[in-house]
């Protein structure tokens, strides 16, 4: 339970963090809330020689509304998301998902940027940001780039973020009238991580027809994914229970399900369709109300 020894640097700006990353290359790791990295280091599953603590960089924590987007700093904790008035009024699903992550200590220290960068297959936020169609900002010595969330999660604990980049912000839409989003998870009984979690965002027109749908799934497979067949099963249809049920049945199609002591592949696939049905039903109710 004791990590290998490492050098510790506290970065005072994103530029300083980036320059430390360049200086130390693959030996270095960013430290944010530490609630994923430190447990891995204690188990010696991660043995970075250098930790670059970004936890106190000014301006990286908090939520701002800019036009019809919410700009979330990478260091924003789950507790901040859960209690942010801008999140509650503009994108309640983020507060809902944050409030059921881990325990109070995890919610006070864990950050949304850490969660997305780490890409744990059982973490909640990947499903939510996929459903919302988020865009991410990453900074390196070469400048800034924007990453579409659809191109971010690529494998177990792997993303398209480069080792010399710092994730600095996450942009999500303010949900407009006629659009609703919801998250439903089957939590692990001890850790509260998602055995399966599904987030849904649907838009309906005046006649109740679904004009667009995005479904994000986490916990089920090596990395979070969009359930595109379910999205197709909703779009252009009236969101009654039969349509939602039929579409939800396809949320695990063509995806290799994980299997562990908590849930077999078959059970996970079943949970995916149940969580999808619940999330879509609630998102549709919110869209209509
Ligand atoms: C007991 C327990 C229960 C938990 N339950 C849940 C749960 O129910 N749901 C859930 O989703 N999560 C859960 N977690 C995980 C927790 O939410 C993590 O804190 C979070 O996923 C990672 O955020 P962090 O700020 O702690 O990141 P860190 O641990 O500091 O970093 C994680 C990884 O991301 C990299 N990184 C961090 N920030 C950046 C950045 N801005 N730019 C580039 N790279 C970066 C680090 O280098 C590291 O590789 C739990 C953790 C614990 C210990």
Coordinates of N, CA and C and ligand atoms in Angstrom, one line a residue, residues 29-37 54 74 78 101-102 106 109-111 113-115 117-118 123-124 161 165-167 185 191-193, ligand 1:
X29 N 3.1 12.3 -14.5 CA 1.7 12.2 -14.5 C 1.1 13.4 -13.9
X30 N 0.0 13.9 -14.5 CA -0.8 15.0 -13.8 C -1.5 14.4 -12.6
X31 N -1.5 15.2 -11.5 CA -2.3 14.8 -10.3 C -3.4 15.9 -10.2
X32 N -4.7 15.4 -10.2 CA -5.8 16.4 -9.9 C -6.4 16.1 -8.6
X33 N -7.5 15.4 -8.5 CA -8.1 15.0 -7.1 C -7.4 13.9 -6.5
X34 N -6.7 13.1 -7.3 CA -5.9 12.0 -6.8 C -6.7 10.7 -6.4
X35 N -8.0 10.8 -6.6 CA -8.8 9.6 -6.2 C -8.9 8.4 -7.1
X36 N -8.2 8.6 -8.3 CA -8.0 7.4 -9.1 C -6.5 7.1 -9.2
X37 N -5.7 8.1 -9.3 CA -4.3 7.9 -9.5 C -3.6 7.4 -8.2
X54 N -1.9 19.7 -10.4 CA -2.5 20.9 -11.0 C -3.7 21.4 -10.1
X74 N -11.8 21.9 -15.8 CA -11.4 20.5 -15.5 C -11.3 20.1 -14.1
X78 N -17.1 16.9 -8.2 CA -18.4 16.5 -8.3 C -19.3 17.3 -7.3
X101 N -22.1 9.7 -7.2 CA -20.8 9.2 -7.4 C -20.1 8.9 -6.0
X102 N -19.6 7.7 -5.9 CA -18.8 7.3 -4.7 C -19.5 7.7 -3.4
X106 N -15.1 11.3 -1.9 CA -14.8 11.2 -3.4 C -15.4 12.4 -4.1
X109 N -13.3 15.5 -3.6 CA -11.9 15.6 -4.2 C -11.9 15.2 -5.7
X110 N -12.7 14.3 -6.1 CA -12.7 13.8 -7.5 C -13.1 15.0 -8.5
X111 N -12.5 15.1 -9.6 CA -12.8 16.1 -10.6 C -13.3 15.5 -11.9
X113 N -12.5 16.5 -14.8 CA -11.3 16.4 -15.8 C -10.6 15.1 -15.5
X114 N -10.4 14.8 -14.2 CA -9.7 13.6 -13.8 C -10.5 12.3 -14.3
X115 N -11.8 12.4 -14.1 CA -12.6 11.3 -14.5 C -12.5 11.0 -16.0
X117 N -10.2 12.1 -18.2 CA -8.8 11.7 -18.6 C -8.5 10.3 -18.2
X118 N -9.0 9.9 -17.1 CA -8.6 8.5 -16.6 C -9.4 7.5 -17.4
X123 N -16.7 4.5 -14.6 CA -17.0 5.9 -14.1 C -18.2 6.4 -14.8
X124 N -18.9 7.3 -14.1 CA -20.2 7.8 -14.5 C -20.1 8.9 -15.6
X161 N -6.5 12.0 -25.6 CA -5.6 13.0 -24.9 C -4.2 12.6 -25.0
X165 N -0.5 16.7 -23.0 CA -1.6 17.6 -22.9 C -2.3 17.7 -21.6
X166 N -2.8 18.9 -21.2 CA -3.6 19.0 -20.0 C -5.0 19.3 -20.5
X167 N -6.0 18.5 -20.0 CA -7.4 18.8 -20.2 C -7.8 20.0 -19.4
X185 N -28.3 4.6 -13.2 CA -27.2 3.7 -13.0 C -27.5 2.5 -12.1
X191 N -18.5 0.3 -3.9 CA -17.8 1.5 -4.3 C -18.7 2.6 -4.9
X192 N -19.9 2.2 -5.4 CA -20.9 3.0 -6.0 C -20.5 3.3 -7.5
X193 N -19.4 2.8 -7.9 CA -19.0 2.9 -9.4 C -20.2 2.3 -10.2
Ligands
LIG1 C1 -13.8 4.8 -3.1 C2 -14.0 5.4 -4.4 C3 -15.2 5.4 -5.0 C4 -15.4 5.9 -6.3 N1 -16.6 5.9 -6.9 C5 -16.8 6.4 -8.1 C6 -18.1 6.4 -8.7 O1 -19.1 5.9 -8.1 N2 -18.2 6.9 -9.9 C7 -17.2 7.5 -10.6 O2 -17.3 7.9 -11.7 N3 -15.9 7.5 -10.0 C8 -15.8 7.0 -8.8 N4 -14.5 7.1 -8.2 C9 -13.4 7.7 -9.0 C10 -13.3 9.2 -8.7 O3 -14.4 9.8 -9.2 C11 -12.0 9.8 -9.3 O4 -11.6 10.8 -8.4 C12 -12.1 10.4 -10.6 O5 -12.6 9.5 -11.5 C13 -10.7 10.9 -11.1 O6 -10.6 12.2 -10.8 P1 -9.4 12.8 -10.0 O7 -9.5 14.3 -10.0 O8 -9.4 12.1 -8.6 O9 -8.2 12.3 -10.9 P2 -6.7 11.8 -10.5 O10 -6.8 10.6 -9.7 O11 -5.9 12.9 -9.9 O12 -6.2 11.5 -12.0 C14 -6.7 10.4 -12.7 C15 -5.9 10.3 -14.0 O13 -6.3 11.4 -14.9 C16 -5.1 12.2 -15.2 N5 -5.6 13.6 -15.2 C17 -6.3 14.1 -14.2 N6 -6.7 15.4 -14.5 C18 -6.1 15.6 -15.7 C19 -6.2 16.8 -16.6 N7 -6.9 17.9 -16.3 N8 -5.5 16.7 -17.8 C20 -4.9 15.5 -18.1 N9 -4.8 14.4 -17.3 C21 -5.4 14.5 -16.1 C22 -4.0 11.8 -14.2 O14 -2.8 12.0 -14.7 C23 -4.4 10.4 -13.9 O15 -3.8 9.6 -14.9 C24 -14.3 6.6 -6.9 C25 -13.1 6.6 -6.3 C26 -12.9 6.0 -5.1 C27 -11.5 6.1 -4.4

